[in-house]
Each structure stands twice: as structure tokens, then as C-alpha cells.
Amino acid sequence: MKIIKVKDYDEMSKKACKLIVDKIKELNDPILGLATGSTPEGLYQQIIGKYKQGEVSFKNVTTFNLDEYVGLDGDHPNSYRYFMNDKLFKHIDISLDQTFVPNGIANDLKAECNDYEQLIQDVGGIDLQVLGLGTNGHIAFNEPGTSFDSRTSVVDLTQETLESNRRFFDSIEEVPTQALSMGIGSVIEAKEIILLVSGESKAKALSLAINGEITEDLPASILQQHDHVTIIADEAALSQVK
Ligand code: F6R
């Protein structure tokens, strides 16, 4: 694991942007794995800035998002498809049909998960996966206790995650209790992973992910076994790492 310690959220976003832009320039047809939530928002703003300055094009880029809420369609402002269009895709020159987010309103959710997984295999796998970290150590929506071998599937969200994500909804009752999520087994097949972590609320989970036992109770701890992980974390997030 390579750990890049930065001062704050802004610096985290800029460092991550540089790594991603460099990767896009390096590869002919880069496949990016993307996350939603508060953590990568600043990164997406930075990327838009680089695009507008003419430094990078997304014409040959394909993206796969980690997850989507069950029951929300892409027009719902809290769906992850909406988030991605709104925060990134509509501001850059990516073709929307090269952007993939699991369909949370598919008639057959299991088939949707299998197809999603297949699609990733068909394009040759993810070159660079961006991850955020849950306060309970989750990656994507793989909650503590999820098997390290898990594949893309319908998952139940824990109370802690519902409460964390409640800030985006009018009430906790409106937060979907299930999601479609890439599995841990799927995520760690990415050739390279960048984990972004900011803020003290993530400090405990991050310290366990870096120095703790590798255990399914702390999903992010599996990253210790991946050969090409870069953690970009700010001082607050790293405050419990010895
Ligand atoms: C989002 C995702 C989640 C988040 C995590 C942190 O696509 O997969 O694992 O990365 O819940 O969320 P934020 O960034 O909102 O603190």
C-alpha cells in the first residue's frame, strides 16, 4: 500500500485528479471504476477543471460505477446515476453510453448484477478503481461481514450506512435499504485502486484498514492484499494511524 498524506480535502481531490488524468493519458482505452458520495465530489470538480483547460479528453474512456440504490431510477436526484451525470458526466466529453451504473429498477435485479459483472469482464476489467471508505470500513456497499469473494449483487445496507447517507434525503425512511453493489471480489480485480479518505469520522476505519487484521468484519482491510493500492488521505483521516 502506498499512502499519500495530504493536508485536507482539497489537496486530496487534486492529487487524485492528477493520478486519474495521468492514467487516462497513459492508456488508449482506459476503463475507470468510479464512486459516488461526498468524498469524490471534489475530485470530479478538479477533473472538470482539467477538461475545460483542454488537458484531458474522455472520448475513449469507459466508466463503471460501484453501486446504485435499489428502487431509484436514474432521474431520481438521489440515484447514483443522477449524481454521476450531474457532478461529472454532463460537464465532460464522455459519451453517456460509455458510462455504466447498475440499474436499480431492473425487473430482474439478479440478472442485472450478473450482466454488470459480465460487462466489466468483456471490456477487460477495470484499469483504475476509485474508492471511498464507509465509517464502518465498507467499500462500495459491501458492509462488514461481506465475503471477500462476493460478486456484484443485491445487498442490504446497515443502519450505520443508512444514517450516514440520510443527509442526502428528507428523512431516514426515504433512504433505500438495499443497493446493487459490486462485490469485494469484483472490486479487488481492478488493476489499480485509489482509496480516498477525508475527515476524522473515517479515522478509525482507515487505521483498521491499514494496520488492522485482514478480516471480513472490516471490508477495506482486504486492500492490504492488493499489489497496487494508493491511499490518498488527509491529516484528519490519518489521525489514528500510528
Ligand atoms: C459510493 C460508495 C460508498 C462510499 C462510502 C463513503 O459509491 O461506494 O462506499 O464511498 O459510503 O461515502 P462518503 O464519501 O459520502 O463519505
Short mmCIF file of C-alpha atoms and ligand atoms in Angstrom, two decimals:
data_model
loop_
_atom_site.label_atom_id
_atom_site.label_comp_id
_atom_site.label_asym_id
_atom_site.label_seq_id
_atom_site.Cartn_x
_atom_site.Cartn_y
_atom_site.Cartn_z
CA MET A 1 0.00 0.00 0.00
CA LYS A 2 1.24 3.42 -0.85
CA ILE A 3 -0.09 6.12 1.48
CA ILE A 4 -0.11 9.73 0.37
CA LYS A 5 -0.79 12.04 3.29
CA VAL A 6 -2.32 15.38 2.32
CA LYS A 7 -3.35 18.42 4.29
CA ASP A 8 -7.04 18.48 3.54
CA TYR A 9 -9.92 17.53 1.27
CA ASP A 10 -8.91 19.96 -1.44
CA GLU A 11 -5.39 18.58 -1.67
CA MET A 12 -6.77 15.02 -1.67
CA SER A 13 -9.01 15.88 -4.62
CA LYS A 14 -6.16 17.49 -6.57
CA LYS A 15 -3.75 14.57 -6.00
CA ALA A 16 -6.40 12.06 -7.04
CA CYS A 17 -7.22 14.11 -10.14
CA LYS A 18 -3.58 14.07 -11.21
CA LEU A 19 -3.32 10.28 -10.89
CA ILE A 20 -6.51 9.78 -12.89
CA VAL A 21 -5.64 12.26 -15.63
CA ASP A 22 -2.19 10.66 -15.95
CA LYS A 23 -3.80 7.22 -16.27
CA ILE A 24 -6.19 8.44 -18.96
CA LYS A 25 -3.28 9.85 -20.92
CA GLU A 26 -1.24 6.65 -20.48
CA LEU A 27 -3.87 4.20 -21.77
CA ASN A 28 -5.59 4.06 -25.16
CA ASP A 29 -8.99 2.99 -23.87
CA PRO A 30 -8.99 3.45 -20.11
CA ILE A 31 -11.62 1.75 -18.01
CA LEU A 32 -12.28 3.67 -14.81
CA GLY A 33 -14.20 2.46 -11.78
CA LEU A 34 -15.96 5.35 -10.06
CA ALA A 35 -17.59 6.03 -6.71
CA THR A 36 -20.26 8.44 -5.53
CA GLY A 37 -20.77 10.19 -2.18
CA SER A 38 -19.15 13.26 -0.65
CA THR A 39 -15.58 12.00 -0.95
CA PRO A 40 -15.11 12.11 -4.75
CA GLU A 41 -17.14 15.27 -5.39
CA GLY A 42 -14.05 17.50 -5.16
CA LEU A 43 -12.16 15.10 -7.42
CA TYR A 44 -14.89 15.37 -10.05
CA GLN A 45 -14.75 19.16 -9.88
CA GLN A 46 -11.00 19.01 -10.41
CA ILE A 47 -11.43 16.67 -13.37
CA ILE A 48 -13.98 19.02 -14.94
CA GLY A 49 -11.48 21.85 -14.48
CA LYS A 50 -8.74 19.89 -16.28
CA TYR A 51 -11.15 19.03 -19.09
CA LYS A 52 -12.16 22.68 -19.50
CA GLN A 53 -8.50 23.69 -19.65
CA GLY A 54 -8.09 21.24 -22.54
CA GLU A 55 -5.73 18.98 -20.60
CA VAL A 56 -7.71 15.76 -20.94
CA SER A 57 -10.39 14.19 -23.09
CA PHE A 58 -12.80 11.43 -22.10
CA LYS A 59 -13.71 10.36 -25.65
CA ASN A 60 -12.04 6.97 -25.19
CA VAL A 61 -12.89 6.48 -21.52
CA THR A 62 -15.37 3.92 -20.22
CA THR A 63 -16.61 4.10 -16.64
CA PHE A 64 -18.27 1.66 -14.25
CA ASN A 65 -19.78 2.86 -11.01
CA LEU A 66 -19.61 0.79 -7.88
CA ASP A 67 -23.21 0.84 -6.85
CA GLU A 68 -26.78 2.09 -7.10
CA TYR A 69 -29.75 2.21 -4.75
CA VAL A 70 -32.46 -0.36 -5.37
CA GLY A 71 -35.73 1.31 -6.34
CA LEU A 72 -34.37 4.65 -7.58
CA ASP A 73 -34.35 5.31 -11.31
CA GLY A 74 -31.69 7.42 -12.99
CA ASP A 75 -33.88 10.55 -12.93
CA HIS A 76 -34.22 10.45 -9.16
CA PRO A 77 -31.96 13.18 -7.70
CA ASN A 78 -30.65 10.75 -5.07
CA SER A 79 -29.82 7.97 -7.50
CA TYR A 80 -26.17 7.43 -8.21
CA ARG A 81 -26.79 7.63 -11.97
CA TYR A 82 -28.18 11.12 -11.44
CA PHE A 83 -25.23 12.02 -9.20
CA MET A 84 -22.71 10.95 -11.81
CA ASN A 85 -24.44 12.76 -14.68
CA ASP A 86 -24.85 15.87 -12.58
CA LYS A 87 -21.42 16.01 -10.92
CA LEU A 88 -19.25 14.77 -13.76
CA PHE A 89 -20.53 13.28 -16.99
CA LYS A 90 -22.56 16.19 -18.32
CA HIS A 91 -19.58 18.52 -17.89
CA ILE A 92 -17.03 16.50 -19.88
CA ASP A 93 -16.82 14.97 -23.36
CA ILE A 94 -17.63 11.41 -22.31
CA SER A 95 -20.26 9.56 -24.30
CA LEU A 96 -23.03 8.60 -21.86
CA ASP A 97 -23.32 5.15 -23.40
CA GLN A 98 -19.75 4.52 -22.26
CA THR A 99 -20.79 5.17 -18.66
CA PHE A 100 -22.24 2.31 -16.65
CA VAL A 101 -24.12 2.40 -13.36
CA PRO A 102 -26.11 -0.62 -12.16
CA ASN A 103 -29.82 -0.23 -12.90
CA GLY A 104 -31.60 -0.05 -9.54
CA ILE A 105 -35.03 -0.50 -11.08
CA ALA A 106 -34.26 -3.50 -13.30
CA ASN A 107 -37.09 -6.06 -13.29
CA ASP A 108 -34.64 -8.82 -12.54
CA LEU A 109 -32.05 -7.41 -10.17
CA LYS A 110 -30.04 -10.61 -10.03
CA ALA A 111 -29.73 -10.72 -13.82
CA GLU A 112 -28.76 -7.04 -13.78
CA CYS A 113 -25.92 -7.82 -11.38
CA ASN A 114 -24.69 -10.74 -13.46
CA ASP A 115 -24.84 -8.70 -16.66
CA TYR A 116 -22.94 -5.85 -14.99
CA GLU A 117 -20.24 -8.20 -13.87
CA GLN A 118 -20.04 -9.73 -17.36
CA LEU A 119 -19.80 -6.32 -18.99
CA ILE A 120 -16.77 -5.47 -16.87
CA GLN A 121 -15.14 -8.77 -17.85
CA ASP A 122 -15.97 -8.17 -21.51
CA VAL A 123 -14.09 -4.88 -21.62
CA GLY A 124 -11.08 -6.49 -19.97
CA GLY A 125 -11.57 -5.34 -16.37
CA ILE A 126 -11.12 -2.06 -14.60
CA ASP A 127 -7.78 -0.28 -15.01
CA LEU A 128 -8.18 2.18 -12.17
CA GLN A 129 -10.80 1.98 -9.44
CA VAL A 130 -11.65 4.95 -7.23
CA LEU A 131 -12.99 4.03 -3.79
CA GLY A 132 -14.38 5.92 -0.82
CA LEU A 133 -14.48 4.46 2.67
CA GLY A 134 -17.53 3.97 4.87
CA THR A 135 -17.29 4.89 8.55
CA ASN A 136 -17.74 1.18 9.24
CA GLY A 137 -15.00 0.23 6.80
CA HIS A 138 -17.24 -0.64 3.89
CA ILE A 139 -16.05 -0.35 0.31
CA ALA A 140 -18.73 0.08 -2.35
CA PHE A 141 -21.79 -1.06 -0.39
CA ASN A 142 -20.11 -4.17 0.96
CA GLU A 143 -20.93 -3.95 4.62
CA PRO A 144 -18.93 -5.61 7.44
CA GLY A 145 -19.30 -9.37 7.26
CA THR A 146 -19.49 -9.50 3.45
CA SER A 147 -17.41 -12.30 1.97
CA PHE A 148 -14.14 -11.21 0.37
CA ASP A 149 -15.20 -13.39 -2.61
CA SER A 150 -18.51 -11.57 -3.12
CA ARG A 151 -19.52 -10.57 -6.63
CA THR A 152 -21.92 -7.87 -7.81
CA SER A 153 -25.21 -8.44 -6.02
CA VAL A 154 -28.20 -7.00 -4.18
CA VAL A 155 -27.07 -6.01 -0.69
CA ASP A 156 -28.78 -4.82 2.49
CA LEU A 157 -27.48 -1.57 3.94
CA THR A 158 -26.67 -1.38 7.63
CA GLN A 159 -28.29 1.10 9.99
CA GLU A 160 -24.96 2.97 10.21
CA THR A 161 -24.84 3.42 6.45
CA LEU A 162 -28.50 4.46 6.29
CA GLU A 163 -27.78 7.07 8.93
CA SER A 164 -24.62 8.26 7.14
CA ASN A 165 -26.49 8.64 3.86
CA ARG A 166 -29.59 10.14 5.41
CA ARG A 167 -28.11 13.62 4.86
CA PHE A 168 -28.97 13.39 1.17
CA PHE A 169 -32.65 12.57 1.81
CA ASP A 170 -35.56 14.39 3.51
CA SER A 171 -35.93 11.65 6.12
CA ILE A 172 -34.29 8.35 7.05
CA GLU A 173 -37.41 6.49 5.89
CA GLU A 174 -36.65 7.64 2.35
CA VAL A 175 -33.15 6.13 2.26
CA PRO A 176 -33.37 2.89 0.28
CA THR A 177 -32.44 -0.07 2.44
CA GLN A 178 -30.90 -2.06 -0.39
CA ALA A 179 -28.42 -1.41 -3.15
CA LEU A 180 -26.83 -3.13 -6.10
CA SER A 181 -23.14 -3.22 -5.37
CA MET A 182 -20.04 -4.56 -7.00
CA GLY A 183 -18.70 -7.26 -4.70
CA ILE A 184 -15.40 -7.18 -2.87
CA GLY A 185 -14.14 -9.91 -5.19
CA SER A 186 -15.11 -7.76 -8.17
CA VAL A 187 -13.56 -4.57 -6.77
CA ILE A 188 -10.19 -6.07 -5.99
CA GLU A 189 -9.82 -7.41 -9.52
CA ALA A 190 -9.15 -3.82 -10.60
CA LYS A 191 -5.58 -3.47 -11.80
CA GLU A 192 -5.06 -0.41 -9.65
CA ILE A 193 -7.05 1.11 -6.79
CA ILE A 194 -7.11 4.60 -5.30
CA LEU A 195 -8.79 4.89 -1.90
CA LEU A 196 -9.77 8.44 -0.97
CA VAL A 197 -10.38 9.28 2.66
CA SER A 198 -11.07 12.61 4.29
CA GLY A 199 -12.15 13.66 7.76
CA GLU A 200 -11.99 12.44 11.29
CA SER A 201 -15.19 10.39 11.02
CA LYS A 202 -13.19 7.93 8.87
CA ALA A 203 -10.08 7.85 11.09
CA LYS A 204 -10.88 4.65 12.96
CA ALA A 205 -11.95 2.72 9.87
CA LEU A 206 -8.86 3.91 7.99
CA SER A 207 -6.48 2.94 10.75
CA LEU A 208 -8.01 -0.55 10.88
CA ALA A 209 -7.91 -0.82 7.09
CA ILE A 210 -4.19 -0.01 7.04
CA ASN A 211 -2.87 -1.65 10.21
CA GLY A 212 -5.62 -3.93 11.44
CA GLU A 213 -6.21 -7.61 10.86
CA ILE A 214 -7.39 -8.54 7.37
CA THR A 215 -10.92 -9.51 8.20
CA GLU A 216 -14.33 -9.55 6.55
CA ASP A 217 -15.52 -7.51 9.56
CA LEU A 218 -13.62 -4.58 8.04
CA PRO A 219 -14.11 -4.88 4.27
CA ALA A 220 -11.44 -2.30 3.37
CA SER A 221 -8.77 -4.38 5.14
CA ILE A 222 -8.67 -6.59 2.01
CA LEU A 223 -6.85 -3.75 0.28
CA GLN A 224 -3.72 -4.76 2.22
CA GLN A 225 -3.54 -7.78 -0.09
CA HIS A 226 -3.79 -5.83 -3.34
CA ASP A 227 -0.49 -5.10 -5.10
CA HIS A 228 -1.37 -1.70 -6.44
CA VAL A 229 -3.29 0.40 -3.93
CA THR A 230 -2.72 4.09 -3.30
CA ILE A 231 -4.43 5.66 -0.34
CA ILE A 232 -4.80 9.43 -0.53
CA ALA A 233 -5.94 10.61 2.87
CA ASP A 234 -5.92 13.87 4.76
CA GLU A 235 -4.40 14.54 8.16
CA ALA A 236 -7.72 14.16 9.97
CA ALA A 237 -8.42 10.79 8.35
CA LEU A 238 -4.90 9.58 9.17
CA SER A 239 -5.01 10.87 12.75
CA GLN A 240 -5.38 7.38 14.25
CA VAL A 241 -2.74 5.70 12.10
CA LYS A 242 0.40 5.07 14.10
C1 F6R B 1 -20.28 5.13 -3.07
C2 F6R B 1 -19.71 4.04 -2.29
C3 F6R B 1 -19.53 4.12 -0.83
C4 F6R B 1 -18.90 5.44 -0.37
C5 F6R B 1 -18.76 5.47 1.16
C6 F6R B 1 -18.26 6.81 1.64
O1 F6R B 1 -20.35 4.80 -4.43
O2 F6R B 1 -19.41 3.05 -2.86
O3 F6R B 1 -18.72 3.07 -0.39
O4 F6R B 1 -17.66 5.60 -0.97
O5 F6R B 1 -20.00 5.21 1.75
O6 F6R B 1 -19.23 7.78 1.38
P1 F6R B 1 -18.90 9.32 1.54
O7 F6R B 1 -17.89 9.64 0.50
O8 F6R B 1 -20.22 10.03 1.24
O9 F6R B 1 -18.42 9.53 2.91
#
